[in-house]
CSV table of C-alpha atoms in Angstrom, one decimal:
chain,number,residue,atom,x,y,z
A,162,UNK,CA,115.9,24.7,137.7
A,163,UNK,CA,117.3,25.2,134.2
A,164,UNK,CA,120.9,24.2,133.4
A,165,UNK,CA,123.5,27.1,133.5
A,166,UNK,CA,124.4,28.5,130.2
A,167,UNK,CA,127.6,27.2,128.6
A,168,UNK,CA,129.7,29.3,126.2
A,169,UNK,CA,132.3,28.3,123.6
A,170,UNK,CA,135.5,30.3,123.1
A,171,UNK,CA,134.2,31.6,119.7
A,172,UNK,CA,131.0,32.9,121.4
A,173,UNK,CA,133.0,34.8,124.0
A,174,UNK,CA,135.4,36.1,121.4
A,175,UNK,CA,132.5,37.4,119.3
A,176,UNK,CA,131.1,39.2,122.5
A,177,UNK,CA,134.6,40.6,123.1
A,178,UNK,CA,134.7,42.0,119.5
A,179,UNK,CA,131.4,43.9,120.0
A,180,UNK,CA,132.0,45.2,123.6
A,181,UNK,CA,134.5,47.1,125.6
A,182,UNK,CA,134.4,45.4,129.0
A,183,UNK,CA,133.7,42.1,130.6
A,184,UNK,CA,130.4,43.3,132.1
A,185,UNK,CA,129.3,44.5,128.6
A,186,UNK,CA,130.4,41.1,127.1
A,187,UNK,CA,128.2,39.4,129.8
A,188,UNK,CA,125.2,41.6,128.8
A,189,UNK,CA,125.9,40.8,125.1
A,190,UNK,CA,125.8,37.1,125.9
A,191,UNK,CA,122.7,37.4,128.1
A,192,UNK,CA,124.3,36.3,131.4
A,193,UNK,CA,125.8,37.8,134.6
A,194,UNK,CA,129.4,39.0,135.0
A,195,UNK,CA,129.9,36.3,137.7
A,196,UNK,CA,128.7,33.6,135.4
A,197,UNK,CA,131.0,34.6,132.5
A,198,UNK,CA,134.1,35.3,134.6
A,199,UNK,CA,135.1,31.7,135.2
A,200,UNK,CA,134.8,30.9,131.5
A,201,UNK,CA,137.0,33.8,130.5
A,202,UNK,CA,139.6,33.0,133.2
A,203,UNK,CA,140.0,29.4,131.9
A,204,UNK,CA,140.2,30.2,128.2
A,205,UNK,CA,143.5,31.5,126.7
A,206,UNK,CA,144.1,33.7,123.7
A,207,UNK,CA,146.4,31.0,122.3
A,208,UNK,CA,145.3,27.5,123.4
A,209,UNK,CA,148.7,26.0,122.6
A,210,UNK,CA,150.7,28.4,124.8
A,211,UNK,CA,150.1,27.9,128.6
A,212,UNK,CA,151.7,31.3,129.2
A,213,UNK,CA,149.3,33.1,126.9
A,214,UNK,CA,147.0,35.6,128.6
A,215,UNK,CA,143.5,34.6,129.4
A,216,UNK,CA,140.5,36.1,127.7
A,217,UNK,CA,139.6,37.7,131.0
A,218,UNK,CA,143.0,39.4,131.2
A,219,UNK,CA,142.8,40.7,127.7
A,220,UNK,CA,139.3,42.1,127.9
A,221,UNK,CA,139.2,43.6,131.4
A,222,UNK,CA,138.8,47.3,131.2
A,223,UNK,CA,139.2,48.7,134.8
A,224,UNK,CA,139.8,52.2,133.6
A,225,UNK,CA,136.6,52.2,131.5
A,226,UNK,CA,138.5,53.2,128.3
A,227,UNK,CA,136.1,53.9,125.5
A,228,UNK,CA,133.0,53.7,127.7
A,229,UNK,CA,131.0,56.9,128.1
A,230,UNK,CA,131.0,58.3,131.7
A,231,UNK,CA,128.0,60.6,131.3
A,232,UNK,CA,124.6,60.6,129.8
A,233,UNK,CA,124.7,61.7,126.2
A,234,UNK,CA,123.1,64.8,124.8
A,235,UNK,CA,119.4,64.1,124.5
A,236,UNK,CA,119.2,65.7,121.1
A,237,UNK,CA,121.9,63.5,119.7
A,238,UNK,CA,120.5,61.0,117.1
A,239,UNK,CA,121.7,57.4,116.9
A,240,UNK,CA,123.6,56.3,113.8
A,241,UNK,CA,121.2,53.5,113.0
A,242,UNK,CA,123.1,52.4,109.9
A,243,UNK,CA,126.0,51.5,112.1
A,244,UNK,CA,123.8,50.0,114.8
A,245,UNK,CA,121.8,47.8,112.4
A,246,UNK,CA,124.8,46.7,110.2
A,247,UNK,CA,127.7,46.5,112.7
A,248,UNK,CA,125.8,46.0,116.0
A,249,UNK,CA,127.7,48.8,117.7
A,250,UNK,CA,127.0,52.3,118.9
A,251,UNK,CA,123.6,51.5,120.5
A,252,UNK,CA,124.8,51.7,124.1
A,253,UNK,CA,124.0,55.4,124.6
A,254,UNK,CA,120.4,55.3,123.3
A,255,UNK,CA,117.1,53.9,124.4
A,256,UNK,CA,115.4,51.2,122.3
A,257,UNK,CA,112.5,53.7,121.6
A,258,UNK,CA,114.9,56.2,120.1
A,259,UNK,CA,116.7,53.6,118.0
A,260,UNK,CA,113.3,52.2,116.8
A,261,UNK,CA,111.9,55.7,115.9
A,262,UNK,CA,115.1,56.6,114.1
A,263,UNK,CA,115.2,53.2,112.3
A,264,UNK,CA,111.7,53.8,111.0
A,265,UNK,CA,112.5,57.4,110.0
A,266,UNK,CA,115.6,56.3,108.0
A,267,UNK,CA,113.8,53.3,106.3
A,268,UNK,CA,115.6,50.5,108.1
A,269,UNK,CA,112.4,49.3,109.8
A,270,UNK,CA,108.9,49.3,108.4
A,271,UNK,CA,106.3,51.2,110.5
A,272,UNK,CA,104.1,48.1,110.7
A,273,UNK,CA,103.9,44.7,112.4
A,274,UNK,CA,106.4,42.3,110.9
A,275,UNK,CA,104.0,39.4,111.5
A,276,UNK,CA,100.5,40.6,110.6
A,277,UNK,CA,101.2,43.9,108.9
A,278,UNK,CA,99.1,46.0,111.3
A,279,UNK,CA,99.9,49.7,110.8
A,280,UNK,CA,96.8,51.6,112.0
A,281,UNK,CA,97.7,55.0,113.6
A,282,UNK,CA,96.3,56.6,116.7
A,283,UNK,CA,94.6,59.8,115.8
A,284,UNK,CA,95.9,61.8,118.7
A,285,UNK,CA,99.7,61.4,118.0
A,286,UNK,CA,99.8,59.4,114.7
A,287,UNK,CA,101.7,56.6,116.4
A,288,UNK,CA,101.5,52.9,115.5
A,289,UNK,CA,101.6,50.6,118.6
A,290,UNK,CA,104.7,48.6,117.9
A,291,UNK,CA,107.3,47.0,120.1
A,292,UNK,CA,110.9,46.0,119.1
A,293,UNK,CA,111.5,42.3,119.3
A,294,UNK,CA,114.9,40.7,119.4
A,295,UNK,CA,114.6,37.4,117.6
A,296,UNK,CA,117.4,35.6,119.4
A,297,UNK,CA,116.4,37.0,122.8
A,298,UNK,CA,119.6,39.1,123.2
A,299,UNK,CA,118.5,42.7,123.7
A,300,UNK,CA,122.0,43.9,123.0
A,301,UNK,CA,122.1,42.5,119.5
A,302,UNK,CA,120.7,45.2,117.2
A,303,UNK,CA,121.8,43.7,113.9
A,304,UNK,CA,119.0,44.2,111.3
A,305,UNK,CA,118.5,40.4,110.9
A,306,UNK,CA,117.8,40.1,114.7
A,307,UNK,CA,115.3,42.9,115.2
A,308,UNK,CA,111.7,43.2,114.1
A,309,UNK,CA,108.7,45.4,115.0
A,310,UNK,CA,105.6,43.6,116.3
A,311,UNK,CA,102.2,45.0,117.2
A,312,UNK,CA,101.1,44.4,120.8
A,313,UNK,CA,98.9,41.5,119.9
A,314,UNK,CA,101.6,39.6,117.9
A,315,UNK,CA,104.1,40.3,120.7
A,316,UNK,CA,101.7,38.9,123.2
A,317,UNK,CA,101.0,35.8,121.1
A,318,UNK,CA,104.5,34.9,119.9
A,319,UNK,CA,106.9,36.5,122.4
A,320,UNK,CA,105.5,37.1,125.8
A,321,UNK,CA,103.7,39.5,128.1
A,322,UNK,CA,103.3,43.1,127.0
A,323,UNK,CA,102.1,44.4,130.4
A,324,UNK,CA,103.0,43.3,133.9
A,325,UNK,CA,100.3,41.7,136.1
A,326,UNK,CA,100.1,45.0,138.1
A,327,UNK,CA,99.6,47.0,134.9
A,328,UNK,CA,96.9,44.6,133.7
A,329,UNK,CA,95.1,44.8,137.0
A,330,UNK,CA,95.2,48.6,136.9
A,331,UNK,CA,93.8,48.8,133.4
A,332,UNK,CA,91.0,46.3,134.2
A,333,UNK,CA,90.0,47.9,137.5
A,334,UNK,CA,90.4,51.5,136.2
A,335,UNK,CA,93.0,52.3,139.0
A,336,UNK,CA,96.4,53.9,138.7
A,337,UNK,CA,99.4,52.9,140.7
A,338,UNK,CA,102.0,54.9,142.5
A,339,UNK,CA,100.3,58.3,142.0
A,340,UNK,CA,101.9,61.0,144.0
A,341,UNK,CA,99.6,63.5,145.7
A,342,UNK,CA,100.9,66.9,146.6
A,343,UNK,CA,99.5,69.3,149.1
A,344,UNK,CA,100.1,72.9,148.0
A,345,UNK,CA,100.0,75.8,150.5
A,346,UNK,CA,97.8,78.2,148.5
A,347,UNK,CA,96.1,81.3,149.8
A,348,UNK,CA,92.5,82.1,149.0
A,349,UNK,CA,93.3,84.3,145.9
A,350,UNK,CA,95.4,81.5,144.3
A,351,UNK,CA,92.6,79.0,145.0
A,352,UNK,CA,90.0,81.3,143.4
A,353,UNK,CA,92.3,81.8,140.3
A,354,UNK,CA,92.7,78.0,140.0
A,355,UNK,CA,88.9,77.5,140.2
A,356,UNK,CA,88.3,80.2,137.6
A,357,UNK,CA,90.7,78.3,135.3
A,358,UNK,CA,88.9,75.0,135.9
A,359,UNK,CA,92.0,73.4,137.5
A,360,UNK,CA,90.3,72.5,140.7
A,361,UNK,CA,86.7,72.1,141.9
């Protein structure tokens, strides 16, 4: 069993600067809330003053101030300049949206950072690229920490691209978790669907 992660006061203070709650700080540091809590309860803002508040007390945000309580408008675009230079503002967006916007605005090259692969699929003109976080922290979007890798380089240098179930499905030509619906259709509707080629 690997040893539990240890954190210095400066690491926790950095996480506090970039987050708005203890749970978010734990995600930033790549650990659980329960793991981070004892560290924050023992460290004080001013080490020389025993009455100084703890880091836990100063960073707890029980009211959720500054944290969005709803899903953002899907059409809203991420401010990738802020995300890649300051490391903030990414919380309301998917990695895919940040990646697409980062390519569109020229922050990321639309090619593999390792091998330069940039061949596009004819059907939708997409390049098969995955965003890799160099330090392993998927909450750190600073430009020096992110890179785009093709599926092959991601597999060789980072880890699995597909789960074992997905690999098995691809290799056996099966699909998982497909829902089948039984429609209550009359004969006229069935004839129309056959005429359209939707059913046999």
